[in-house]
mmCIF file of C-alpha atoms in Angstrom:
data_model
loop_
_atom_site.group_PDB
_atom_site.id
_atom_site.type_symbol
_atom_site.label_atom_id
_atom_site.label_comp_id
_atom_site.label_asym_id
_atom_site.label_seq_id
_atom_site.Cartn_x
_atom_site.Cartn_y
_atom_site.Cartn_z
ATOM 1 C CA MET A 25 -23.244 -13.220 22.263
ATOM 2 C CA SER A 26 -19.750 -14.324 21.329
ATOM 3 C CA THR A 27 -18.538 -12.971 18.017
ATOM 4 C CA SER A 28 -17.305 -16.474 17.194
ATOM 5 C CA ALA A 29 -20.965 -17.570 16.903
ATOM 6 C CA VAL A 30 -21.808 -14.849 14.390
ATOM 7 C CA PRO A 31 -21.206 -15.586 10.682
ATOM 8 C CA ARG A 32 -18.461 -13.269 9.491
ATOM 9 C CA THR A 33 -18.621 -10.845 6.579
ATOM 10 C CA TYR A 34 -15.069 -9.806 5.718
ATOM 11 C CA LEU A 35 -14.740 -6.311 4.239
ATOM 12 C CA ASP A 36 -11.143 -5.498 5.166
ATOM 13 C CA HIS A 37 -9.276 -6.768 2.119
ATOM 14 C CA ALA A 38 -7.146 -3.607 1.982
ATOM 15 C CA ALA A 39 -5.542 -4.773 5.229
ATOM 16 C CA THR A 40 -5.043 -8.407 4.224
ATOM 17 C CA THR A 41 -6.888 -10.617 1.785
ATOM 18 C CA PRO A 42 -7.266 -14.401 2.089
ATOM 19 C CA VAL A 43 -4.643 -16.613 0.502
ATOM 20 C CA ARG A 44 -5.735 -17.693 -2.964
ATOM 21 C CA PRO A 45 -6.534 -21.410 -3.311
ATOM 22 C CA GLU A 46 -4.005 -21.788 -6.134
ATOM 23 C CA VAL A 47 -1.317 -20.170 -3.989
ATOM 24 C CA ALA A 48 -2.218 -22.249 -0.936
ATOM 25 C CA ALA A 49 -1.983 -25.417 -3.011
ATOM 26 C CA GLN A 50 1.434 -24.418 -4.347
ATOM 27 C CA VAL A 51 2.729 -23.552 -0.862
ATOM 28 C CA ALA A 52 1.452 -26.860 0.527
ATOM 29 C CA ALA A 53 3.143 -28.773 -2.269
ATOM 30 C CA ASP A 54 6.394 -26.876 -1.716
ATOM 31 C CA LEU A 55 6.312 -27.556 2.018
ATOM 32 C CA HIS A 56 5.792 -31.268 1.429
ATOM 33 C CA ASP A 57 8.765 -31.343 -0.928
ATOM 34 C CA GLY A 58 11.741 -31.771 1.387
ATOM 35 C CA LEU A 59 14.187 -30.158 -1.018
ATOM 36 C CA GLY A 60 11.902 -27.262 -1.872
ATOM 37 C CA GLY A 61 11.088 -26.599 1.760
ATOM 38 C CA TRP A 62 14.445 -26.910 3.468
ATOM 39 C CA ALA A 63 17.466 -26.416 1.224
ATOM 40 C CA ASN A 64 19.224 -23.044 1.305
ATOM 41 C CA PRO A 65 19.245 -21.428 -2.159
ATOM 42 C CA ALA A 66 22.801 -20.179 -1.552
ATOM 43 C CA ALA A 67 24.160 -23.670 -0.852
ATOM 44 C CA GLN A 68 26.513 -25.163 -3.437
ATOM 45 C CA HIS A 69 25.302 -28.760 -3.217
ATOM 46 C CA ALA A 70 22.751 -30.236 -5.592
ATOM 47 C CA SER A 71 19.756 -29.544 -3.364
ATOM 48 C CA GLY A 72 20.828 -25.940 -2.871
ATOM 49 C CA ARG A 73 21.334 -25.459 -6.596
ATOM 50 C CA ARG A 74 17.879 -26.871 -7.252
ATOM 51 C CA VAL A 75 16.267 -24.458 -4.809
ATOM 52 C CA GLY A 76 18.399 -21.599 -6.137
ATOM 53 C CA ALA A 77 17.001 -22.310 -9.585
ATOM 54 C CA MET A 78 13.475 -22.239 -8.126
ATOM 55 C CA LEU A 79 14.217 -18.807 -6.659
ATOM 56 C CA SER A 80 15.521 -17.546 -9.995
ATOM 57 C CA ARG A 81 12.388 -18.755 -11.763
ATOM 58 C CA ALA A 82 10.171 -17.068 -9.149
ATOM 59 C CA ARG A 83 12.086 -13.822 -9.638
ATOM 60 C CA ALA A 84 11.679 -14.078 -13.414
ATOM 61 C CA ARG A 85 7.945 -14.818 -13.129
ATOM 62 C CA LEU A 86 7.356 -11.865 -10.817
ATOM 63 C CA ALA A 87 9.403 -9.607 -13.082
ATOM 64 C CA ALA A 88 7.382 -10.691 -16.112
ATOM 65 C CA ALA A 89 4.096 -10.005 -14.304
ATOM 66 C CA LEU A 90 5.341 -6.523 -13.382
ATOM 67 C CA ASP A 91 7.013 -5.936 -16.760
ATOM 68 C CA VAL A 92 10.424 -5.276 -15.214
ATOM 69 C CA ASP A 93 13.844 -6.917 -15.438
ATOM 70 C CA PRO A 94 14.484 -9.878 -13.080
ATOM 71 C CA HIS A 95 17.640 -8.169 -11.794
ATOM 72 C CA GLU A 96 15.452 -5.280 -10.635
ATOM 73 C CA VAL A 97 13.458 -7.500 -8.244
ATOM 74 C CA LEU A 98 14.670 -7.671 -4.631
ATOM 75 C CA PHE A 99 12.647 -9.986 -2.408
ATOM 76 C CA THR A 100 11.781 -8.641 1.055
ATOM 77 C CA SER A 101 9.619 -9.648 3.996
ATOM 78 C CA GLY A 102 6.875 -7.292 2.824
ATOM 79 C CA GLY A 103 5.981 -3.755 1.856
ATOM 80 C CA THR A 104 7.154 -2.129 5.081
ATOM 81 C CA GLU A 105 10.669 -3.513 4.750
ATOM 82 C CA ALA A 106 10.812 -2.565 1.068
ATOM 83 C CA ASP A 107 9.800 1.024 1.839
ATOM 84 C CA ALA A 108 12.331 1.254 4.664
ATOM 85 C CA LEU A 109 15.111 -0.200 2.491
ATOM 86 C CA VAL A 110 14.690 2.318 -0.305
ATOM 87 C CA ILE A 111 14.321 5.355 1.958
ATOM 88 C CA THR A 112 17.180 4.412 4.264
ATOM 89 C CA GLY A 113 19.272 3.126 1.381
ATOM 90 C CA ARG A 114 18.916 6.354 -0.585
ATOM 91 C CA THR A 115 19.644 8.539 2.440
ATOM 92 C CA LEU A 116 22.835 6.620 3.201
ATOM 93 C CA ALA A 117 23.848 6.562 -0.473
ATOM 94 C CA ALA A 118 23.456 10.338 -0.717
ATOM 95 C CA ARG A 119 25.487 10.831 2.451
ATOM 96 C CA ALA A 120 28.195 8.577 1.007
ATOM 97 C CA ALA A 121 28.167 10.709 -2.163
ATOM 98 C CA GLY A 122 28.861 13.846 -0.147
ATOM 99 C CA VAL A 123 25.374 15.282 0.379
ATOM 100 C CA SER A 124 25.440 16.758 3.873
ATOM 101 C CA THR A 125 21.679 16.661 4.501
ATOM 102 C CA PRO A 126 19.906 14.315 2.062
ATOM 103 C CA ARG A 127 16.281 15.261 1.548
ATOM 104 C CA VAL A 128 13.491 12.680 1.345
ATOM 105 C CA VAL A 129 10.354 14.193 -0.185
ATOM 106 C CA THR A 130 6.988 12.539 0.423
ATOM 107 C CA SER A 131 3.344 13.461 0.385
ATOM 108 C CA PRO A 132 1.618 13.707 3.785
ATOM 109 C CA LEU A 133 -0.753 10.953 2.597
ATOM 110 C CA GLU A 134 1.779 8.124 2.645
ATOM 111 C CA HIS A 135 1.547 4.827 4.476
ATOM 112 C CA PRO A 136 3.271 4.847 7.891
ATOM 113 C CA ALA A 137 5.960 2.590 6.411
ATOM 114 C CA VAL A 138 7.105 5.533 4.281
ATOM 115 C CA LEU A 139 6.413 8.390 6.669
ATOM 116 C CA ASP A 140 8.034 6.745 9.684
ATOM 117 C CA SER A 141 11.051 5.674 7.628
ATOM 118 C CA ALA A 142 11.481 9.214 6.297
ATOM 119 C CA ARG A 143 11.195 10.678 9.789
ATOM 120 C CA THR A 144 13.691 8.140 11.119
ATOM 121 C CA ALA A 145 16.139 9.018 8.344
ATOM 122 C CA ALA A 146 15.800 12.677 9.283
ATOM 123 C CA ALA A 147 16.198 12.053 13.010
ATOM 124 C CA HIS A 148 18.997 9.498 13.013
ATOM 125 C CA LEU A 149 20.756 9.484 9.640
ATOM 126 C CA GLY A 150 21.370 13.167 9.132
ATOM 127 C CA GLY A 151 18.628 13.550 6.571
ATOM 128 C CA GLU A 152 15.706 15.895 6.058
ATOM 129 C CA HIS A 153 12.067 14.977 5.525
ATOM 130 C CA VAL A 154 9.909 17.326 3.441
ATOM 131 C CA GLU A 155 6.176 16.818 2.959
ATOM 132 C CA VAL A 156 4.509 18.356 -0.092
ATOM 133 C CA GLY A 157 0.931 19.582 -0.236
ATOM 134 C CA ALA A 158 -2.230 17.731 -1.216
ATOM 135 C CA ASP A 159 -5.670 18.944 -2.244
ATOM 136 C CA GLU A 160 -9.126 18.152 -0.861
ATOM 137 C CA ALA A 161 -9.374 15.008 -2.992
ATOM 138 C CA GLY A 162 -6.073 13.637 -1.727
ATOM 139 C CA LEU A 163 -4.087 14.359 -4.876
ATOM 140 C CA VAL A 164 -0.506 15.571 -4.581
ATOM 141 C CA ASP A 165 -0.042 19.243 -5.496
ATOM 142 C CA PRO A 166 2.365 19.329 -8.469
ATOM 143 C CA GLU A 167 3.600 22.857 -7.717
ATOM 144 C CA SER A 168 4.404 21.949 -4.135
ATOM 145 C CA LEU A 169 6.326 18.930 -5.412
ATOM 146 C CA ARG A 170 8.150 21.084 -7.940
ATOM 147 C CA GLU A 171 9.326 23.454 -5.213
ATOM 148 C CA ALA A 172 10.379 20.636 -2.903
ATOM 149 C CA VAL A 173 12.769 19.028 -5.379
ATOM 150 C CA ALA A 174 14.206 22.242 -6.818
ATOM 151 C CA GLY A 175 17.830 22.704 -5.903
ATOM 152 C CA PRO A 176 20.414 20.161 -4.756
ATOM 153 C CA GLY A 177 20.165 17.584 -1.995
ATOM 154 C CA THR A 178 17.045 15.542 -2.767
ATOM 155 C CA ALA A 179 17.919 11.866 -2.346
ATOM 156 C CA LEU A 180 14.460 10.450 -3.057
ATOM 157 C CA VAL A 181 10.856 11.327 -3.809
ATOM 158 C CA SER A 182 8.324 8.773 -2.558
ATOM 159 C CA ILE A 183 4.641 9.013 -3.570
ATOM 160 C CA MET A 184 2.209 6.122 -3.184
ATOM 161 C CA ALA A 185 0.366 5.085 -6.334
ATOM 162 C CA ALA A 186 -2.964 4.496 -4.585
ATOM 163 C CA ASN A 187 -3.874 5.533 -1.071
ATOM 164 C CA ASN A 188 -4.393 2.642 1.318
ATOM 165 C CA GLU A 189 -7.197 4.430 3.193
ATOM 166 C CA THR A 190 -9.251 6.367 0.652
ATOM 167 C CA GLY A 191 -8.269 4.505 -2.518
ATOM 168 C CA VAL A 192 -7.322 7.704 -4.416
ATOM 169 C CA VAL A 193 -5.017 6.986 -7.373
ATOM 170 C CA GLN A 194 -2.240 9.463 -8.175
ATOM 171 C CA ASP A 195 -1.103 10.470 -11.649
ATOM 172 C CA MET A 196 2.296 8.894 -11.139
ATOM 173 C CA ALA A 197 3.587 9.559 -14.661
ATOM 174 C CA GLY A 198 2.639 13.218 -14.320
ATOM 175 C CA LEU A 199 4.281 13.549 -10.913
ATOM 176 C CA VAL A 200 7.491 11.895 -12.110
ATOM 177 C CA GLU A 201 7.566 14.344 -15.008
ATOM 178 C CA VAL A 202 7.252 17.227 -12.533
ATOM 179 C CA VAL A 203 10.305 15.883 -10.679
ATOM 180 C CA ARG A 204 12.279 15.539 -13.914
ATOM 181 C CA GLU A 205 11.419 19.065 -15.038
ATOM 182 C CA SER A 206 12.145 20.630 -11.681
ATOM 183 C CA SER A 207 15.471 18.867 -11.159
ATOM 184 C CA GLY A 208 16.550 19.415 -14.753
ATOM 185 C CA ALA A 209 17.965 15.883 -14.876
ATOM 186 C CA ARG A 210 16.323 13.013 -16.748
ATOM 187 C CA ARG A 211 18.925 10.261 -16.580
ATOM 188 C CA PRO A 212 20.554 8.749 -13.488
ATOM 189 C CA ALA A 213 23.958 9.759 -14.808
ATOM 190 C CA ASP A 214 22.915 13.423 -15.011
ATOM 191 C CA SER A 215 23.994 15.742 -12.217
ATOM 192 C CA GLY A 216 21.124 16.474 -9.844
ATOM 193 C CA TYR A 217 19.059 13.442 -10.880
ATOM 194 C CA VAL A 218 16.276 12.730 -8.340
ATOM 195 C CA PRO A 219 15.088 9.104 -8.035
ATOM 196 C CA VAL A 220 11.353 8.526 -7.599
ATOM 197 C CA HIS A 221 9.870 5.651 -5.612
ATOM 198 C CA SER A 222 6.233 4.593 -5.379
ATOM 199 C CA ASP A 223 4.597 2.357 -2.820
ATOM 200 C CA ALA A 224 2.269 0.420 -5.144
ATOM 201 C CA VAL A 225 0.971 -1.979 -2.495
ATOM 202 C CA ALA A 226 -2.594 -0.613 -2.564
ATOM 203 C CA ALA A 227 -2.580 -0.215 -6.353
ATOM 204 C CA LEU A 228 -1.259 -3.490 -7.740
ATOM 205 C CA GLY A 229 -4.058 -5.757 -8.903
ATOM 206 C CA LYS A 230 -6.635 -2.983 -8.431
ATOM 207 C CA THR A 231 -5.570 -0.397 -11.026
ATOM 208 C CA PRO A 232 -2.996 -0.372 -13.844
ATOM 209 C CA VAL A 233 0.578 -0.268 -12.527
ATOM 210 C CA ASP A 234 3.369 0.476 -14.994
ATOM 211 C CA PHE A 235 6.852 0.861 -13.541
ATOM 212 C CA ARG A 236 8.500 1.769 -16.839
ATOM 213 C CA ALA A 237 5.797 4.013 -18.324
ATOM 214 C CA TRP A 238 5.599 5.958 -15.082
ATOM 215 C CA GLY A 239 9.356 6.506 -15.172
ATOM 216 C CA LEU A 240 9.974 5.159 -11.664
ATOM 217 C CA ASP A 241 13.317 4.225 -10.159
ATOM 218 C CA ALA A 242 11.869 2.033 -7.405
ATOM 219 C CA MET A 243 8.519 0.481 -6.472
ATOM 220 C CA THR A 244 7.169 -1.493 -3.527
ATOM 221 C CA VAL A 245 4.806 -4.475 -3.750
ATOM 222 C CA THR A 246 3.672 -7.037 -1.204
ATOM 223 C CA GLY A 247 1.954 -10.401 -1.245
ATOM 224 C CA HIS A 248 -0.698 -10.450 1.445
ATOM 225 C CA LYS A 249 -2.835 -7.820 -0.307
ATOM 226 C CA LEU A 250 -3.019 -10.067 -3.383
ATOM 227 C CA GLY A 251 -3.556 -13.558 -2.024
ATOM 228 C CA ALA A 252 -0.067 -14.666 -0.982
ATOM 229 C CA PRO A 253 0.776 -15.380 2.665
ATOM 230 C CA ILE A 254 1.950 -12.587 4.941
ATOM 231 C CA GLY A 255 5.735 -12.245 5.028
ATOM 232 C CA ILE A 256 6.788 -11.842 1.396
ATOM 233 C CA GLY A 257 7.119 -8.719 -0.738
ATOM 234 C CA ALA A 258 9.532 -7.073 -3.120
ATOM 235 C CA LEU A 259 11.341 -3.857 -3.862
ATOM 236 C CA VAL A 260 11.683 -3.209 -7.570
ATOM 237 C CA ALA A 261 14.794 -1.075 -8.026
ATOM 238 C CA LYS A 262 16.598 -0.110 -11.203
ATOM 239 C CA ARG A 263 20.123 -1.425 -11.448
ATOM 240 C CA ASP A 264 21.594 2.067 -11.505
ATOM 241 C CA LEU A 265 19.723 3.160 -8.352
ATOM 242 C CA MET A 266 22.420 3.461 -5.708
ATOM 243 C CA LEU A 267 21.311 2.034 -2.362
ATOM 244 C CA VAL A 268 23.494 1.580 0.718
ATOM 245 C CA THR A 269 22.372 -1.273 2.918
ATOM 246 C CA PRO A 270 21.564 -0.252 6.506
ATOM 247 C CA THR A 271 22.432 -3.699 7.898
ATOM 248 C CA GLY A 272 25.135 -6.316 7.682
ATOM 249 C CA GLY A 273 24.756 -9.954 6.744
ATOM 250 C CA GLY A 274 24.969 -12.053 3.639
ATOM 251 C CA ARG A 275 23.495 -9.341 1.389
ATOM 252 C CA GLN A 276 21.738 -11.977 -0.673
ATOM 253 C CA GLU A 277 19.425 -9.602 -2.526
ATOM 254 C CA ARG A 278 21.766 -7.584 -4.770
ATOM 255 C CA GLY A 279 23.846 -6.515 -1.798
ATOM 256 C CA VAL A 280 20.938 -4.544 -0.316
ATOM 257 C CA ARG A 281 18.864 -7.012 1.686
ATOM 258 C CA SER A 282 20.434 -9.701 3.848
ATOM 259 C CA GLY A 283 18.995 -13.010 4.978
ATOM 260 C CA SER A 284 18.349 -16.437 3.498
ATOM 261 C CA GLN A 285 15.637 -16.023 0.897
ATOM 262 C CA ASP A 286 12.139 -17.392 1.428
ATOM 263 C CA VAL A 287 11.891 -19.433 -1.753
ATOM 264 C CA ILE A 288 8.431 -20.760 -0.996
ATOM 265 C CA GLY A 289 7.235 -17.220 -0.283
ATOM 266 C CA ALA A 290 8.863 -15.894 -3.450
ATOM 267 C CA ARG A 291 7.065 -18.515 -5.504
ATOM 268 C CA ALA A 292 3.792 -17.689 -3.750
ATOM 269 C CA LEU A 293 4.244 -13.970 -4.438
ATOM 270 C CA ALA A 294 4.996 -14.562 -8.117
ATOM 271 C CA LEU A 295 1.877 -16.688 -8.560
ATOM 272 C CA ALA A 296 -0.365 -14.281 -6.627
ATOM 273 C CA VAL A 297 0.802 -11.293 -8.688
ATOM 274 C CA GLU A 298 0.357 -13.212 -11.945
ATOM 275 C CA LEU A 299 -3.228 -14.086 -11.021
ATOM 276 C CA ALA A 300 -4.095 -10.614 -9.711
ATOM 277 C CA VAL A 301 -2.739 -8.846 -12.782
ATOM 278 C CA ALA A 302 -4.475 -11.275 -15.153
ATOM 279 C CA GLU A 303 -7.913 -10.826 -13.577
ATOM 280 C CA ARG A 304 -7.686 -7.122 -12.733
ATOM 281 C CA ALA A 305 -9.725 -5.786 -15.655
ATOM 282 C CA GLU A 306 -12.541 -8.283 -15.175
ATOM 283 C CA GLU A 307 -12.654 -7.869 -11.391
ATOM 284 C CA SER A 308 -12.602 -4.070 -11.555
ATOM 285 C CA GLY A 309 -16.097 -3.783 -12.997
ATOM 286 C CA ARG A 310 -17.586 -6.135 -10.423
ATOM 287 C CA LEU A 311 -15.864 -4.431 -7.497
ATOM 288 C CA GLU A 312 -16.777 -0.949 -8.730
ATOM 289 C CA ALA A 313 -20.452 -1.935 -8.711
ATOM 290 C CA LEU A 314 -20.135 -3.164 -5.122
ATOM 291 C CA ARG A 315 -18.320 0.018 -4.117
ATOM 292 C CA ARG A 316 -21.066 2.191 -5.569
ATOM 293 C CA ARG A 317 -23.693 0.175 -3.713
ATOM 294 C CA VAL A 318 -21.852 0.693 -0.403
ATOM 295 C CA LEU A 319 -21.615 4.442 -0.992
ATOM 296 C CA GLU A 320 -25.212 4.699 -2.171
ATOM 297 C CA GLY A 321 -26.630 2.750 0.760
ATOM 298 C CA ALA A 322 -24.447 4.268 3.458
ATOM 299 C CA THR A 323 -24.801 7.915 2.412
ATOM 300 C CA ALA A 324 -28.595 7.538 2.410
ATOM 301 C CA LEU A 325 -28.285 7.438 6.210
ATOM 302 C CA PRO A 326 -28.284 10.772 8.079
ATOM 303 C CA GLY A 327 -24.856 12.235 8.708
ATOM 304 C CA VAL A 328 -22.919 9.712 6.609
ATOM 305 C CA HIS A 329 -20.709 11.033 3.807
ATOM 306 C CA ALA A 330 -18.506 9.602 1.091
ATOM 307 C CA THR A 331 -14.930 10.841 1.402
ATOM 308 C CA LEU A 332 -14.816 10.880 -2.405
ATOM 309 C CA PRO A 333 -18.369 11.953 -3.355
ATOM 310 C CA GLU A 334 -19.653 10.549 -6.626
ATOM 311 C CA GLY A 335 -19.869 13.143 -9.380
ATOM 312 C CA SER A 336 -18.342 16.042 -7.448
ATOM 313 C CA ARG A 337 -14.996 15.633 -9.185
ATOM 314 C CA SER A 338 -13.477 13.093 -11.490
ATOM 315 C CA VAL A 339 -10.899 11.485 -9.212
ATOM 316 C CA ALA A 340 -9.318 8.159 -10.082
ATOM 317 C CA HIS A 341 -9.735 5.547 -7.380
ATOM 318 C CA VAL A 342 -9.298 1.836 -6.849
ATOM 319 C CA PRO A 343 -12.608 0.030 -7.382
ATOM 320 C CA SER A 344 -12.374 -2.033 -4.213
ATOM 321 C CA THR A 345 -12.419 0.637 -1.490
ATOM 322 C CA ALA A 346 -15.414 2.633 -0.243
ATOM 323 C CA HIS A 347 -14.315 5.229 2.295
ATOM 324 C CA LEU A 348 -16.819 7.069 4.497
ATOM 325 C CA TRP A 349 -16.891 9.597 7.288
ATOM 326 C CA PHE A 350 -19.787 10.280 9.629
ATOM 327 C CA GLU A 351 -20.965 13.073 11.869
ATOM 328 C CA ASP A 352 -21.076 12.968 15.667
ATOM 329 C CA GLY A 353 -20.060 9.374 16.156
ATOM 330 C CA ASP A 354 -17.458 7.332 17.986
ATOM 331 C CA THR A 355 -15.370 5.244 15.575
ATOM 332 C CA GLU A 356 -14.418 2.599 18.131
ATOM 333 C CA ALA A 357 -18.065 2.111 19.092
ATOM 334 C CA LEU A 358 -19.049 1.865 15.425
ATOM 335 C CA LEU A 359 -16.410 -0.756 14.684
ATOM 336 C CA MET A 360 -17.334 -2.697 17.818
ATOM 337 C CA ALA A 361 -21.027 -2.696 16.913
ATOM 338 C CA LEU A 362 -20.284 -3.878 13.394
ATOM 339 C CA ASP A 363 -17.909 -6.494 14.770
ATOM 340 C CA MET A 364 -20.654 -7.817 17.050
ATOM 341 C CA ALA A 365 -22.933 -7.965 14.004
ATOM 342 C CA GLY A 366 -20.361 -10.081 12.184
ATOM 343 C CA ILE A 367 -18.928 -7.373 9.931
ATOM 344 C CA ASP A 368 -15.150 -7.021 9.624
ATOM 345 C CA VAL A 369 -14.235 -3.473 8.540
ATOM 346 C CA SER A 370 -11.679 -0.897 9.638
ATOM 347 C CA ALA A 371 -11.249 2.810 10.196
ATOM 348 C CA GLY A 372 -8.151 3.034 8.009
ATOM 349 C CA SER A 373 -4.644 1.633 7.967
ATOM 350 C CA ALA A 374 -4.395 -1.634 9.867
ATOM 351 C CA CYS A 375 -0.830 -0.666 10.813
ATOM 352 C CA HIS A 376 -2.312 1.773 13.334
ATOM 353 C CA ALA A 377 -4.961 -0.643 14.600
ATOM 354 C CA GLY A 378 -5.739 -0.130 18.269
ATOM 355 C CA VAL A 379 -4.462 3.453 18.284
ATOM 356 C CA THR A 380 -7.185 6.094 18.583
ATOM 357 C CA GLN A 381 -6.131 9.030 16.486
ATOM 358 C CA PRO A 382 -7.489 11.024 13.558
ATOM 359 C CA SER A 383 -6.620 9.858 10.073
ATOM 360 C CA HIS A 384 -3.489 11.688 8.923
ATOM 361 C CA VAL A 385 -4.741 11.184 5.372
ATOM 362 C CA LEU A 386 -8.007 13.051 5.948
ATOM 363 C CA LEU A 387 -6.257 15.765 7.936
ATOM 364 C CA SER A 388 -3.950 16.275 4.968
ATOM 365 C CA MET A 389 -7.006 16.588 2.729
ATOM 366 C CA GLY A 390 -8.278 19.476 4.857
ATOM 367 C CA PHE A 391 -10.781 17.623 7.059
ATOM 368 C CA ASP A 392 -11.274 18.823 10.626
ATOM 369 C CA GLU A 393 -10.200 16.535 13.427
ATOM 370 C CA GLY A 394 -13.772 15.399 14.171
ATOM 371 C CA PRO A 395 -14.484 13.919 10.731
ATOM 372 C CA ALA A 396 -10.896 12.650 10.518
ATOM 373 C CA ARG A 397 -11.550 10.606 13.653
ATOM 374 C CA ALA A 398 -14.908 9.255 12.445
ATOM 375 C CA THR A 399 -14.091 7.176 9.377
ATOM 376 C CA LEU A 400 -14.977 3.795 7.958
ATOM 377 C CA ARG A 401 -13.094 1.898 5.260
ATOM 378 C CA CYS A 402 -14.961 -0.898 3.505
ATOM 379 C CA SER A 403 -12.559 -2.757 1.245
ATOM 380 C CA MET A 404 -13.599 -5.630 -0.973
ATOM 381 C CA GLY A 405 -11.852 -8.472 -2.729
ATOM 382 C CA ARG A 406 -12.258 -11.591 -4.830
ATOM 383 C CA GLY A 407 -14.573 -13.280 -2.373
ATOM 384 C CA THR A 408 -16.825 -10.286 -1.705
ATOM 385 C CA SER A 409 -20.408 -10.736 -2.869
ATOM 386 C CA ALA A 410 -23.430 -8.478 -3.185
ATOM 387 C CA ASP A 411 -24.867 -10.261 -0.140
ATOM 388 C CA ASP A 412 -21.822 -9.199 1.894
ATOM 389 C CA VAL A 413 -22.482 -5.576 1.012
ATOM 390 C CA GLU A 414 -26.163 -5.861 1.882
ATOM 391 C CA ARG A 415 -25.285 -7.373 5.273
ATOM 392 C CA LEU A 416 -23.062 -4.371 5.960
ATOM 393 C CA LEU A 417 -25.787 -1.926 4.968
ATOM 394 C CA ALA A 418 -28.354 -3.777 7.066
ATOM 395 C CA ALA A 419 -26.115 -3.615 10.151
ATOM 396 C CA LEU A 420 -24.966 -0.030 9.666
ATOM 397 C CA PRO A 421 -28.015 1.903 11.016
ATOM 398 C CA ALA A 422 -27.941 0.204 14.421
ATOM 399 C CA ALA A 423 -24.156 0.445 14.565
ATOM 400 C CA LEU A 424 -24.323 4.172 13.851
ATOM 401 C CA GLU A 425 -26.898 4.613 16.581
ATOM 402 C CA SER A 426 -24.519 2.922 19.042
ATOM 403 C CA ALA A 427 -21.654 5.073 17.833
ATOM 404 C CA ARG A 428 -23.654 8.273 18.316
ATOM 405 C CA ARG A 429 -24.796 7.261 21.789
ATOM 406 C CA ALA A 430 -21.176 6.640 22.727
ATOM 407 C CA TYR A 431 -20.167 9.977 21.212
ATOM 408 C CA SER A 432 -22.870 11.871 23.141
ATOM 409 C CA ALA A 433 -21.969 10.088 26.380
ATOM 410 C CA GLY A 434 -18.327 10.972 25.867
ATOM 411 C CA ARG A 435 -19.072 14.653 25.323
ATOM 412 C CA ALA A 436 -21.362 14.737 28.358
ATOM 413 C CA GLY A 437 -18.618 13.266 30.523
ATOM 414 C CA ARG A 438 -16.051 15.911 29.621
#
C-alpha cells in the first residue's frame, strides 16, 4: 500500500512543526503586497524605507518576546547559521585579539550545528575544541566545565538549553555561574572573560527561556520549530560580544551577517515567537500529559525503555518530547514500519536523517552502542491530540516485531 493513501499522524514536531495559521496568513498578505514583498530594506527610496521600517518593527517585536534589546537581534537563515556565526565569529575574534589557539568548549550533547562548527574551527581556523563531560541523565558535569574554562584561551562556551533528541533541560544559569567563577571574570571588560552561548532552538516555546537571567552573551533561536516557515532564525548577541564575520558582503546584520534581509521571514519569526511564548504555560500541561501517555504505553511493551525514566531522578525536560530506546531491534525497520502505518516519527536529530549511526547524545550519556542505535523520538506540538498518541501506541507492537525480525536477520547474516 502506498503511504500516500494512509492517513498521517505527525509526531516529529522537534524536527519541524507546521506553519501556524496566523503566520501563514501574515506571510500571504505580505507576499501579495508588492512593496512588502519586493523592496530591499537597505534601499533609500520610499519603498525601501517602508520595508526597512517593517524590518525594524519585526526586530523590536522579536526582541520584546525574548526580553532582549532590539540591537542584540541578528536575523539569520536559521539556527544552524546562527550557531556557526557565533562559534566562527568568536574563534576569529580571539585570534584577532592575539590568542594563538582559541578554545571552544561544548558539551558532547550538542546539536551537529554546534559540534561541527566547533570541529571546523579547530581544524581550519587554528582553534581548539574541548568537550566537557555529561552524566547518565544528559546533564553537563559542572566540574568538568569548570576545568575546561580554567586558564586563558577560551573564546566561547556553548551549551544547548534543551536537548533536541532527549528533551533534557540544562540549568543554564548554574552553568553560566560555573564559567564566571572558574574564569574569575564577570564582565566583558574584565581580563579573561569567557562568553557563553546557548542554542535555545529546542527550548524556546517549550520551557522558560531567559537570556538575561541566565547571564548569556549569545543565544540561538529559529522559526520552523515554532510555526514560522523554514529559512528564518536569529542570533541574539550582546552588543559588547566581539564577533569577526567569516564572510564578506554587505554586512547588513550589525556587521556580522551579510545578505539582503528576509523581511517577510523576520515578521513571520517575530509573530511565531510571540504566539509560542504566550501559550507556553497553557500548552505545557497538555503536552506533558501526552508525553506521559506515550512513555506509559510504550514501556509496557517488552524491551522498550524510557531514556528518562519517570521517577528515577528529577530531571527537567521539555514536555513535548518522549524519547525511547528498545532492545534487539533495527531502528530503520521500526521507522519504516511506523511510516507504513501512517506514523511520522524519528530516531533523533533530523539533521542526520538517512545516516545510520548511533546517537552521539546517548553515547555521551553512557549508553552502549546497541541501545544508542535503537532509539525513537516522539515529539508533539500544537496540533497533536490524544488520538494521535493512541494511533502511535496501537501501531507500535507490530512495528517492533518487524524491527526485531530485521535485527535477528541481520545478526544471522553476519
